[in-house]
Amino acid sequence: MKNAHLAAYPALRLRRLRQADWVRRLVRESVLTPADLIWSMVVHEGEGEIPVGSMPGVSRLSVKGCAQAAVEARKLGIPAIAVFPHIDGAKKDATGTLAHDPNGLVATAVKAMKDAAPEVGIMCDVALDPFTDHGHDGLIENGRILNDPTIETLVRQGIMQAQAGADILAPSDMMDGRCGALRTALESAGLQDVMIMSYAAKYASAFYGPYREAIGSGKLGTGSVDNPGDKKTYQMDFANSDEALREVALDIAEGADMVMVKPGMPYLDIVQRVVETFAMPTFAFQVSGEYAMIKAATQNGWLDEERAILESLGAFKRAGAAGVISYFAPVAARLMGA
Ligand code: PBG
């Protein structure tokens, strides 16, 4: 241990450095700023805002609302926005055809946000689940999620997003080989400056529940027989940690510029291991269920909202994360004085 030379009590009194705000600030080891945040945002095709019931304080925004939010992000010093589409159920199909529609909701929203605030980075999820009627991230055959055919669709989707102006592609599908396929396609399309932030260690998690309501995703395990009830054949088993390092290593080798661990707070051990092992820009996603938990408790008066938000986000910085994707981003930035 680095502090093996420490004196013993009473010469050593650790409370001395905690006695006043000024000295606590002086010796603080990690600091959260608005520049650590990526604002997670949901866009819908209609006008106005539609509140998401399970995520109080979060609404689906119109394209115009997203553009205004991008201006707001710039003002608050939030560097980037991750945009997720809510697609009308009637427009979905088994193969997620609209995922690569160059005139679709994602392309329109990206263009509107880049026009309104070009200085704000825009990140797009590369995955089929908002567009498939079954809610899975890939194509299905005989109840199995197909890896390589899914990648072909993801590449079309990613190139479409990049051509619309997305700065960062964030593959969240967990197919093997998707980062390499995206990187190769970006190169050959002359889009070599587009970044990839891979959802490298993404776990099959109960904490994505409210997101499914937010994006109006199909209910897993219902409808056709070709609809497995969970994502465990592609997202990771929450019991595993070494496997996360293998996932991250693979995505880095394939050309990911940044990596992500998801969900966030229950997986801080993974964040720390990834940072220590790879020394890559590593992000954590404070997912919809984490947002909902904090909101539910604060709305009941069981937790102090301001403190719970800043502590939960600050924990990611302490674990070594470069930043956090969060639905709290604008609220948190304002709490930090932005
Ligand atoms: C889809 C995707 C999910 C989330 C981000 N992208 C859900 C899932 O994988 O099932 C979750 C986001 C959240 O819960 O806030 N590939």
mmCIF file of C-alpha atoms and ligand atoms in Angstrom:
data_model
loop_
_atom_site.group_PDB
_atom_site.id
_atom_site.type_symbol
_atom_site.label_atom_id
_atom_site.label_comp_id
_atom_site.label_asym_id
_atom_site.label_seq_id
_atom_site.Cartn_x
_atom_site.Cartn_y
_atom_site.Cartn_z
ATOM 1 C CA MET A 1 0.000 0.000 0.000
ATOM 2 C CA LYS A 2 1.215 3.479 -0.902
ATOM 3 C CA ASN A 3 0.562 4.791 2.628
ATOM 4 C CA ALA A 4 2.575 2.104 4.465
ATOM 5 C CA HIS A 5 4.753 4.838 5.987
ATOM 6 C CA LEU A 6 1.779 6.348 7.833
ATOM 7 C CA ALA A 7 2.172 7.439 11.423
ATOM 8 C CA ALA A 8 -0.170 5.920 13.973
ATOM 9 C CA TYR A 9 -2.818 7.561 16.120
ATOM 10 C CA PRO A 10 -2.622 10.008 17.841
ATOM 11 C CA ALA A 11 0.048 11.561 15.578
ATOM 12 C CA LEU A 12 -2.192 10.509 12.722
ATOM 13 C CA ARG A 13 -5.680 11.944 12.917
ATOM 14 C CA LEU A 14 -7.376 11.524 9.533
ATOM 15 C CA ARG A 15 -10.230 13.804 10.584
ATOM 16 C CA ARG A 16 -7.825 16.780 10.485
ATOM 17 C CA LEU A 17 -8.201 16.909 6.696
ATOM 18 C CA ARG A 18 -11.987 16.789 6.922
ATOM 19 C CA GLN A 19 -12.555 19.600 9.386
ATOM 20 C CA ALA A 20 -13.632 22.323 6.950
ATOM 21 C CA ASP A 21 -14.967 22.625 3.439
ATOM 22 C CA TRP A 22 -11.851 24.413 2.191
ATOM 23 C CA VAL A 23 -9.511 21.596 3.192
ATOM 24 C CA ARG A 24 -11.888 18.901 1.977
ATOM 25 C CA ARG A 25 -11.892 20.624 -1.399
ATOM 26 C CA LEU A 26 -8.110 20.960 -1.270
ATOM 27 C CA VAL A 27 -7.431 17.229 -0.800
ATOM 28 C CA ARG A 28 -10.314 15.914 -2.924
ATOM 29 C CA GLU A 29 -9.134 13.034 -5.138
ATOM 30 C CA SER A 30 -11.716 13.123 -7.915
ATOM 31 C CA VAL A 31 -13.910 15.884 -9.246
ATOM 32 C CA LEU A 32 -17.109 15.769 -11.262
ATOM 33 C CA THR A 33 -17.741 18.575 -13.748
ATOM 34 C CA PRO A 34 -20.349 19.093 -16.489
ATOM 35 C CA ALA A 35 -17.597 18.075 -18.949
ATOM 36 C CA ASP A 36 -17.864 14.522 -17.574
ATOM 37 C CA LEU A 37 -21.445 14.115 -18.735
ATOM 38 C CA ILE A 38 -23.151 12.722 -21.803
ATOM 39 C CA TRP A 39 -26.837 13.624 -21.791
ATOM 40 C CA SER A 40 -29.038 10.630 -22.517
ATOM 41 C CA MET A 41 -32.075 11.813 -24.494
ATOM 42 C CA VAL A 42 -35.131 10.226 -26.131
ATOM 43 C CA VAL A 43 -36.623 11.636 -29.340
ATOM 44 C CA HIS A 44 -40.066 10.923 -30.773
ATOM 45 C CA GLU A 45 -41.693 11.653 -34.090
ATOM 46 C CA GLY A 46 -44.461 13.931 -32.887
ATOM 47 C CA GLU A 47 -44.701 17.420 -31.487
ATOM 48 C CA GLY A 48 -44.127 18.485 -27.903
ATOM 49 C CA GLU A 49 -42.880 16.546 -24.908
ATOM 50 C CA ILE A 50 -44.254 13.227 -23.701
ATOM 51 C CA PRO A 51 -43.367 12.366 -20.101
ATOM 52 C CA VAL A 52 -41.993 8.867 -19.477
ATOM 53 C CA GLY A 53 -44.042 7.481 -16.578
ATOM 54 C CA SER A 54 -41.328 5.328 -15.044
ATOM 55 C CA MET A 55 -38.737 8.111 -15.339
ATOM 56 C CA PRO A 56 -40.187 11.215 -13.658
ATOM 57 C CA GLY A 57 -38.509 14.320 -15.049
ATOM 58 C CA VAL A 58 -37.615 12.650 -18.359
ATOM 59 C CA SER A 59 -39.719 13.240 -21.464
ATOM 60 C CA ARG A 60 -39.488 12.112 -25.016
ATOM 61 C CA LEU A 61 -38.612 15.243 -26.941
ATOM 62 C CA SER A 62 -39.651 16.285 -30.415
ATOM 63 C CA VAL A 63 -36.943 16.865 -33.017
ATOM 64 C CA LYS A 64 -37.292 20.583 -32.338
ATOM 65 C CA GLY A 65 -37.045 19.909 -28.603
ATOM 66 C CA CYS A 66 -33.817 17.957 -29.165
ATOM 67 C CA ALA A 67 -32.342 20.852 -31.108
ATOM 68 C CA GLN A 68 -33.221 23.205 -28.241
ATOM 69 C CA ALA A 69 -31.734 20.715 -25.782
ATOM 70 C CA ALA A 70 -28.498 20.698 -27.777
ATOM 71 C CA VAL A 71 -28.297 24.467 -27.366
ATOM 72 C CA GLU A 72 -28.984 23.969 -23.662
ATOM 73 C CA ALA A 73 -26.208 21.342 -23.446
ATOM 74 C CA ARG A 74 -23.764 23.799 -24.983
ATOM 75 C CA LYS A 75 -24.791 26.442 -22.459
ATOM 76 C CA LEU A 76 -24.395 23.992 -19.566
ATOM 77 C CA GLY A 77 -20.973 22.803 -20.724
ATOM 78 C CA ILE A 78 -22.211 19.262 -21.398
ATOM 79 C CA PRO A 79 -19.949 18.000 -24.207
ATOM 80 C CA ALA A 80 -22.205 15.421 -25.820
ATOM 81 C CA ILE A 81 -25.703 13.995 -26.209
ATOM 82 C CA ALA A 82 -26.667 10.344 -26.732
ATOM 83 C CA VAL A 83 -29.933 10.203 -28.639
ATOM 84 C CA PHE A 84 -32.364 7.268 -28.558
ATOM 85 C CA PRO A 85 -35.411 7.056 -30.842
ATOM 86 C CA HIS A 86 -38.991 6.193 -29.899
ATOM 87 C CA ILE A 87 -40.488 4.689 -33.040
ATOM 88 C CA ASP A 88 -44.196 4.297 -33.700
ATOM 89 C CA GLY A 89 -45.083 0.613 -33.122
ATOM 90 C CA ALA A 90 -46.850 0.371 -36.490
ATOM 91 C CA LYS A 91 -43.574 1.177 -38.275
ATOM 92 C CA LYS A 92 -41.573 -1.658 -36.735
ATOM 93 C CA ASP A 93 -40.891 -5.038 -38.278
ATOM 94 C CA ALA A 94 -38.982 -8.209 -37.505
ATOM 95 C CA THR A 95 -35.775 -6.997 -39.158
ATOM 96 C CA GLY A 96 -35.760 -3.385 -38.006
ATOM 97 C CA THR A 97 -35.897 -1.969 -41.531
ATOM 98 C CA LEU A 98 -36.205 1.627 -40.346
ATOM 99 C CA ALA A 99 -32.925 1.394 -38.438
ATOM 100 C CA HIS A 100 -31.013 2.539 -41.521
ATOM 101 C CA ASP A 101 -33.589 4.912 -43.003
ATOM 102 C CA PRO A 102 -31.617 7.987 -44.151
ATOM 103 C CA ASN A 103 -34.772 10.089 -43.826
ATOM 104 C CA GLY A 104 -35.832 8.565 -40.523
ATOM 105 C CA LEU A 105 -36.200 9.991 -37.042
ATOM 106 C CA VAL A 106 -32.581 9.480 -35.963
ATOM 107 C CA ALA A 107 -31.117 11.130 -39.070
ATOM 108 C CA THR A 108 -33.557 14.032 -38.755
ATOM 109 C CA ALA A 109 -32.806 14.527 -35.054
ATOM 110 C CA VAL A 110 -29.030 14.341 -35.549
ATOM 111 C CA LYS A 111 -29.149 16.927 -38.338
ATOM 112 C CA ALA A 112 -31.358 19.242 -36.290
ATOM 113 C CA MET A 113 -29.080 19.028 -33.271
ATOM 114 C CA LYS A 114 -25.883 19.530 -35.283
ATOM 115 C CA ASP A 115 -27.458 22.522 -37.030
ATOM 116 C CA ALA A 116 -28.533 24.062 -33.722
ATOM 117 C CA ALA A 117 -25.313 23.433 -31.772
ATOM 118 C CA PRO A 118 -22.477 22.084 -33.920
ATOM 119 C CA GLU A 119 -20.077 22.264 -30.956
ATOM 120 C CA VAL A 120 -21.989 19.548 -29.107
ATOM 121 C CA GLY A 121 -20.993 15.958 -29.872
ATOM 122 C CA ILE A 122 -23.802 13.639 -30.951
ATOM 123 C CA MET A 123 -23.687 9.948 -30.184
ATOM 124 C CA CYS A 124 -26.005 7.369 -31.725
ATOM 125 C CA ASP A 125 -26.865 3.911 -30.494
ATOM 126 C CA VAL A 126 -26.104 1.252 -33.082
ATOM 127 C CA ALA A 127 -28.641 -1.473 -32.326
ATOM 128 C CA LEU A 128 -31.915 -2.628 -33.789
ATOM 129 C CA ASP A 129 -34.137 -2.780 -30.707
ATOM 130 C CA PRO A 130 -35.990 0.534 -31.201
ATOM 131 C CA PHE A 131 -36.950 -0.639 -34.685
ATOM 132 C CA THR A 132 -37.810 -4.328 -34.252
ATOM 133 C CA ASP A 133 -41.332 -5.405 -33.320
ATOM 134 C CA HIS A 134 -39.901 -8.041 -30.963
ATOM 135 C CA GLY A 135 -37.593 -5.615 -29.154
ATOM 136 C CA HIS A 136 -34.409 -7.614 -29.659
ATOM 137 C CA ASP A 137 -31.188 -6.032 -30.856
ATOM 138 C CA GLY A 138 -30.686 -8.420 -33.730
ATOM 139 C CA LEU A 139 -32.306 -10.534 -36.394
ATOM 140 C CA ILE A 140 -33.920 -13.744 -35.163
ATOM 141 C CA GLU A 141 -34.178 -17.180 -36.759
ATOM 142 C CA ASN A 142 -35.704 -20.179 -35.023
ATOM 143 C CA GLY A 143 -35.548 -18.363 -31.723
ATOM 144 C CA ARG A 144 -31.824 -17.531 -32.058
ATOM 145 C CA ILE A 145 -30.330 -14.082 -32.468
ATOM 146 C CA LEU A 146 -28.188 -14.187 -35.611
ATOM 147 C CA ASN A 147 -24.757 -12.606 -35.237
ATOM 148 C CA ASP A 148 -23.311 -11.974 -38.697
ATOM 149 C CA PRO A 149 -26.512 -11.055 -40.557
ATOM 150 C CA THR A 150 -27.283 -8.597 -37.761
ATOM 151 C CA ILE A 151 -23.883 -6.975 -38.252
ATOM 152 C CA GLU A 152 -24.721 -6.268 -41.897
ATOM 153 C CA THR A 153 -27.769 -4.271 -40.802
ATOM 154 C CA LEU A 154 -25.844 -2.542 -38.007
ATOM 155 C CA VAL A 155 -23.215 -1.381 -40.489
ATOM 156 C CA ARG A 156 -25.902 0.153 -42.716
ATOM 157 C CA GLN A 157 -27.393 1.818 -39.635
ATOM 158 C CA GLY A 158 -24.037 3.143 -38.413
ATOM 159 C CA ILE A 159 -23.034 4.546 -41.799
ATOM 160 C CA MET A 160 -26.421 6.244 -42.116
ATOM 161 C CA GLN A 161 -25.958 7.824 -38.659
ATOM 162 C CA ALA A 162 -22.437 8.988 -39.492
ATOM 163 C CA GLN A 163 -23.595 10.462 -42.812
ATOM 164 C CA ALA A 164 -26.345 12.321 -40.958
ATOM 165 C CA GLY A 165 -23.630 13.919 -38.830
ATOM 166 C CA ALA A 166 -23.233 11.699 -35.772
ATOM 167 C CA ASP A 167 -19.813 12.143 -34.183
ATOM 168 C CA ILE A 168 -19.778 8.946 -32.152
ATOM 169 C CA LEU A 169 -21.256 5.562 -33.019
ATOM 170 C CA ALA A 170 -22.085 3.539 -29.944
ATOM 171 C CA PRO A 171 -22.799 -0.092 -30.800
ATOM 172 C CA SER A 172 -24.967 -1.434 -27.979
ATOM 173 C CA ASP A 173 -26.076 -4.664 -29.600
ATOM 174 C CA MET A 174 -23.354 -6.973 -28.227
ATOM 175 C CA MET A 175 -22.907 -8.930 -31.468
ATOM 176 C CA ASP A 176 -19.366 -10.292 -31.836
ATOM 177 C CA GLY A 177 -17.320 -8.411 -34.414
ATOM 178 C CA ARG A 178 -19.506 -5.345 -34.819
ATOM 179 C CA CYS A 179 -16.845 -2.793 -33.903
ATOM 180 C CA GLY A 180 -14.461 -4.088 -36.540
ATOM 181 C CA ALA A 181 -17.171 -4.156 -39.183
ATOM 182 C CA LEU A 182 -18.189 -0.586 -38.353
ATOM 183 C CA ARG A 183 -14.597 0.642 -38.329
ATOM 184 C CA THR A 184 -13.881 -0.934 -41.738
ATOM 185 C CA ALA A 185 -17.082 0.476 -43.221
ATOM 186 C CA LEU A 186 -16.365 3.953 -41.847
ATOM 187 C CA GLU A 187 -12.889 3.869 -43.388
ATOM 188 C CA SER A 188 -14.125 2.855 -46.798
ATOM 189 C CA ALA A 189 -16.894 5.458 -46.707
ATOM 190 C CA GLY A 190 -14.368 8.228 -46.027
ATOM 191 C CA LEU A 191 -15.743 8.687 -42.513
ATOM 192 C CA GLN A 192 -12.514 7.856 -40.712
ATOM 193 C CA ASP A 193 -12.914 10.624 -38.121
ATOM 194 C CA VAL A 194 -16.143 9.210 -36.730
ATOM 195 C CA MET A 195 -15.504 7.775 -33.274
ATOM 196 C CA ILE A 196 -16.685 4.481 -31.870
ATOM 197 C CA MET A 197 -17.652 4.205 -28.223
ATOM 198 C CA SER A 198 -18.485 0.568 -27.811
ATOM 199 C CA TYR A 199 -20.876 -0.750 -25.244
ATOM 200 C CA ALA A 200 -18.087 -3.227 -24.621
ATOM 201 C CA ALA A 201 -19.100 -4.736 -21.297
ATOM 202 C CA LYS A 202 -22.865 -4.673 -21.437
ATOM 203 C CA TYR A 203 -24.756 -6.934 -19.092
ATOM 204 C CA ALA A 204 -28.168 -8.572 -19.442
ATOM 205 C CA SER A 205 -29.764 -6.412 -16.783
ATOM 206 C CA ALA A 206 -33.058 -5.771 -15.047
ATOM 207 C CA PHE A 207 -32.042 -2.114 -14.806
ATOM 208 C CA TYR A 208 -32.982 -1.356 -18.433
ATOM 209 C CA GLY A 209 -36.699 -1.712 -17.621
ATOM 210 C CA PRO A 210 -37.784 1.947 -17.808
ATOM 211 C CA TYR A 211 -35.825 2.457 -21.057
ATOM 212 C CA ARG A 212 -38.142 -0.019 -22.755
ATOM 213 C CA GLU A 213 -41.077 2.188 -21.840
ATOM 214 C CA ALA A 214 -39.136 5.310 -22.869
ATOM 215 C CA ILE A 215 -38.398 4.064 -26.386
ATOM 216 C CA GLY A 216 -41.601 2.024 -26.691
ATOM 217 C CA SER A 217 -39.631 -1.145 -27.275
ATOM 218 C CA GLY A 218 -41.435 -4.411 -27.918
ATOM 219 C CA LYS A 219 -42.055 -6.738 -25.037
ATOM 220 C CA LEU A 220 -39.487 -9.504 -24.984
ATOM 221 C CA GLY A 221 -40.799 -13.045 -24.951
ATOM 222 C CA THR A 222 -44.228 -12.272 -26.391
ATOM 223 C CA GLY A 223 -45.770 -12.255 -29.837
ATOM 224 C CA SER A 224 -44.210 -14.655 -32.309
ATOM 225 C CA VAL A 225 -42.490 -17.845 -31.213
ATOM 226 C CA ASP A 226 -39.320 -16.245 -32.528
ATOM 227 C CA ASN A 227 -38.993 -13.978 -29.523
ATOM 228 C CA PRO A 228 -36.714 -15.073 -26.684
ATOM 229 C CA GLY A 229 -37.766 -13.663 -23.326
ATOM 230 C CA ASP A 230 -34.403 -12.139 -22.457
ATOM 231 C CA LYS A 231 -31.127 -10.964 -24.002
ATOM 232 C CA LYS A 232 -28.876 -13.423 -22.205
ATOM 233 C CA THR A 233 -27.499 -15.038 -25.384
ATOM 234 C CA TYR A 234 -25.832 -11.779 -26.380
ATOM 235 C CA GLN A 235 -25.578 -9.502 -23.337
ATOM 236 C CA MET A 236 -23.269 -10.586 -20.512
ATOM 237 C CA ASP A 237 -23.989 -12.644 -17.414
ATOM 238 C CA PHE A 238 -23.924 -10.329 -14.402
ATOM 239 C CA ALA A 239 -21.847 -12.862 -12.474
ATOM 240 C CA ASN A 240 -18.840 -12.334 -14.769
ATOM 241 C CA SER A 241 -15.896 -9.978 -14.505
ATOM 242 C CA ASP A 242 -12.942 -11.551 -16.399
ATOM 243 C CA GLU A 243 -15.252 -11.864 -19.386
ATOM 244 C CA ALA A 244 -15.740 -8.102 -19.353
ATOM 245 C CA LEU A 245 -12.004 -7.670 -19.883
ATOM 246 C CA ARG A 246 -12.119 -10.045 -22.858
ATOM 247 C CA GLU A 247 -15.044 -8.096 -24.353
ATOM 248 C CA VAL A 248 -13.216 -4.801 -23.909
ATOM 249 C CA ALA A 249 -9.951 -6.201 -25.332
ATOM 250 C CA LEU A 250 -11.785 -7.435 -28.404
ATOM 251 C CA ASP A 251 -13.516 -4.120 -29.079
ATOM 252 C CA ILE A 252 -10.281 -2.163 -28.655
ATOM 253 C CA ALA A 253 -8.528 -4.527 -31.067
ATOM 254 C CA GLU A 254 -11.358 -3.965 -33.557
ATOM 255 C CA GLY A 255 -10.992 -0.196 -33.470
ATOM 256 C CA ALA A 256 -13.103 1.183 -30.621
ATOM 257 C CA ASP A 257 -11.832 4.609 -29.501
ATOM 258 C CA MET A 258 -13.652 4.550 -26.182
ATOM 259 C CA VAL A 259 -15.326 1.804 -24.223
ATOM 260 C CA MET A 260 -18.339 1.663 -21.952
ATOM 261 C CA VAL A 261 -19.537 -0.398 -19.032
ATOM 262 C CA LYS A 262 -23.289 -0.748 -18.602
ATOM 263 C CA PRO A 263 -25.236 -0.592 -16.305
ATOM 264 C CA GLY A 264 -23.312 1.806 -14.092
ATOM 265 C CA MET A 265 -23.554 1.856 -10.330
ATOM 266 C CA PRO A 266 -23.972 -1.912 -9.734
ATOM 267 C CA TYR A 267 -20.900 -2.448 -11.967
ATOM 268 C CA LEU A 268 -18.333 -0.023 -10.553
ATOM 269 C CA ASP A 269 -15.962 -2.926 -9.948
ATOM 270 C CA ILE A 270 -15.982 -3.565 -13.696
ATOM 271 C CA VAL A 271 -15.361 0.114 -14.454
ATOM 272 C CA GLN A 272 -12.349 0.099 -12.173
ATOM 273 C CA ARG A 273 -10.900 -3.130 -13.620
ATOM 274 C CA VAL A 274 -11.333 -1.901 -17.201
ATOM 275 C CA VAL A 275 -9.654 1.429 -16.427
ATOM 276 C CA GLU A 276 -6.755 -0.238 -14.633
ATOM 277 C CA THR A 277 -6.272 -2.891 -17.307
ATOM 278 C CA PHE A 278 -6.566 -0.870 -20.503
ATOM 279 C CA ALA A 279 -6.024 2.793 -19.588
ATOM 280 C CA MET A 280 -8.573 3.644 -22.290
ATOM 281 C CA PRO A 281 -11.220 6.372 -22.055
ATOM 282 C CA THR A 282 -13.851 4.368 -20.203
ATOM 283 C CA PHE A 283 -17.434 5.490 -19.719
ATOM 284 C CA ALA A 284 -20.251 4.186 -17.573
ATOM 285 C CA PHE A 285 -23.951 4.352 -18.382
ATOM 286 C CA GLN A 286 -26.147 5.327 -15.454
ATOM 287 C CA VAL A 287 -29.109 3.531 -16.992
ATOM 288 C CA SER A 288 -32.841 4.129 -16.860
ATOM 289 C CA GLY A 289 -33.391 1.832 -13.856
ATOM 290 C CA GLU A 290 -30.742 3.646 -11.843
ATOM 291 C CA TYR A 291 -32.422 6.951 -12.693
ATOM 292 C CA ALA A 292 -35.826 5.541 -11.747
ATOM 293 C CA MET A 293 -34.577 4.194 -8.413
ATOM 294 C CA ILE A 294 -33.072 7.496 -7.377
ATOM 295 C CA LYS A 295 -36.116 9.443 -8.555
ATOM 296 C CA ALA A 296 -38.590 7.138 -6.805
ATOM 297 C CA ALA A 297 -36.722 7.441 -3.519
ATOM 298 C CA THR A 298 -36.282 11.194 -3.741
ATOM 299 C CA GLN A 299 -39.927 11.739 -4.714
ATOM 300 C CA ASN A 300 -40.937 9.862 -1.588
ATOM 301 C CA GLY A 301 -38.662 12.047 0.479
ATOM 302 C CA TRP A 302 -36.486 9.054 1.331
ATOM 303 C CA LEU A 303 -33.321 10.479 -0.193
ATOM 304 C CA ASP A 304 -32.102 14.022 -0.696
ATOM 305 C CA GLU A 305 -32.260 14.465 -4.474
ATOM 306 C CA GLU A 306 -29.402 16.860 -4.989
ATOM 307 C CA ARG A 307 -26.967 14.862 -2.890
ATOM 308 C CA ALA A 308 -28.050 11.495 -4.302
ATOM 309 C CA ILE A 309 -27.562 12.672 -7.898
ATOM 310 C CA LEU A 310 -24.130 14.171 -7.339
ATOM 311 C CA GLU A 311 -22.915 11.278 -5.177
ATOM 312 C CA SER A 312 -24.075 8.660 -7.664
ATOM 313 C CA LEU A 313 -22.360 10.479 -10.541
ATOM 314 C CA GLY A 314 -19.254 11.264 -8.510
ATOM 315 C CA ALA A 315 -18.803 7.567 -7.736
ATOM 316 C CA PHE A 316 -18.071 6.918 -11.415
ATOM 317 C CA LYS A 317 -15.253 9.458 -11.386
ATOM 318 C CA ARG A 318 -13.816 7.919 -8.239
ATOM 319 C CA ALA A 319 -13.855 4.504 -9.957
ATOM 320 C CA GLY A 320 -11.798 6.027 -12.774
ATOM 321 C CA ALA A 321 -14.407 6.632 -15.459
ATOM 322 C CA ALA A 322 -13.708 9.364 -18.012
ATOM 323 C CA GLY A 323 -17.391 10.240 -17.934
ATOM 324 C CA VAL A 324 -20.965 9.129 -17.438
ATOM 325 C CA ILE A 325 -23.945 8.803 -19.745
ATOM 326 C CA SER A 326 -26.914 9.914 -17.671
ATOM 327 C CA TYR A 327 -30.515 11.102 -17.838
ATOM 328 C CA PHE A 328 -29.597 13.427 -14.961
ATOM 329 C CA ALA A 329 -27.028 15.314 -17.078
ATOM 330 C CA PRO A 330 -28.788 18.710 -17.353
ATOM 331 C CA VAL A 331 -30.037 18.626 -13.750
ATOM 332 C CA ALA A 332 -26.598 17.587 -12.497
ATOM 333 C CA ALA A 333 -24.812 20.268 -14.542
ATOM 334 C CA ARG A 334 -27.092 22.906 -13.023
ATOM 335 C CA LEU A 335 -26.455 21.523 -9.528
ATOM 336 C CA MET A 336 -22.754 21.980 -10.263
ATOM 337 C CA GLY A 337 -23.407 25.627 -10.959
ATOM 338 C CA ALA A 338 -23.430 25.562 -14.770
HETATM 339 C C1 PBG B 1 -30.354 -1.141 -26.740
HETATM 340 C C2 PBG B 1 -30.065 -0.318 -25.546
HETATM 341 C C3 PBG B 1 -30.576 -0.523 -24.281
HETATM 342 C C4 PBG B 1 -30.140 0.559 -23.525
HETATM 343 C C5 PBG B 1 -29.344 1.374 -24.337
HETATM 344 N N1 PBG B 1 -29.315 0.802 -25.600
HETATM 345 C C6 PBG B 1 -31.459 -1.579 -23.760
HETATM 346 C C7 PBG B 1 -31.084 -2.985 -23.908
HETATM 347 O O1 PBG B 1 -29.992 -3.321 -24.315
HETATM 348 O O2 PBG B 1 -31.922 -3.858 -23.656
HETATM 349 C C8 PBG B 1 -30.487 0.809 -22.089
HETATM 350 C C9 PBG B 1 -30.508 2.219 -21.673
HETATM 351 C C10 PBG B 1 -31.124 2.459 -20.347
HETATM 352 O O3 PBG B 1 -31.655 1.551 -19.683
HETATM 353 O O4 PBG B 1 -31.097 3.620 -19.936
HETATM 354 N N2 PBG B 1 -29.470 -1.887 -27.319
#
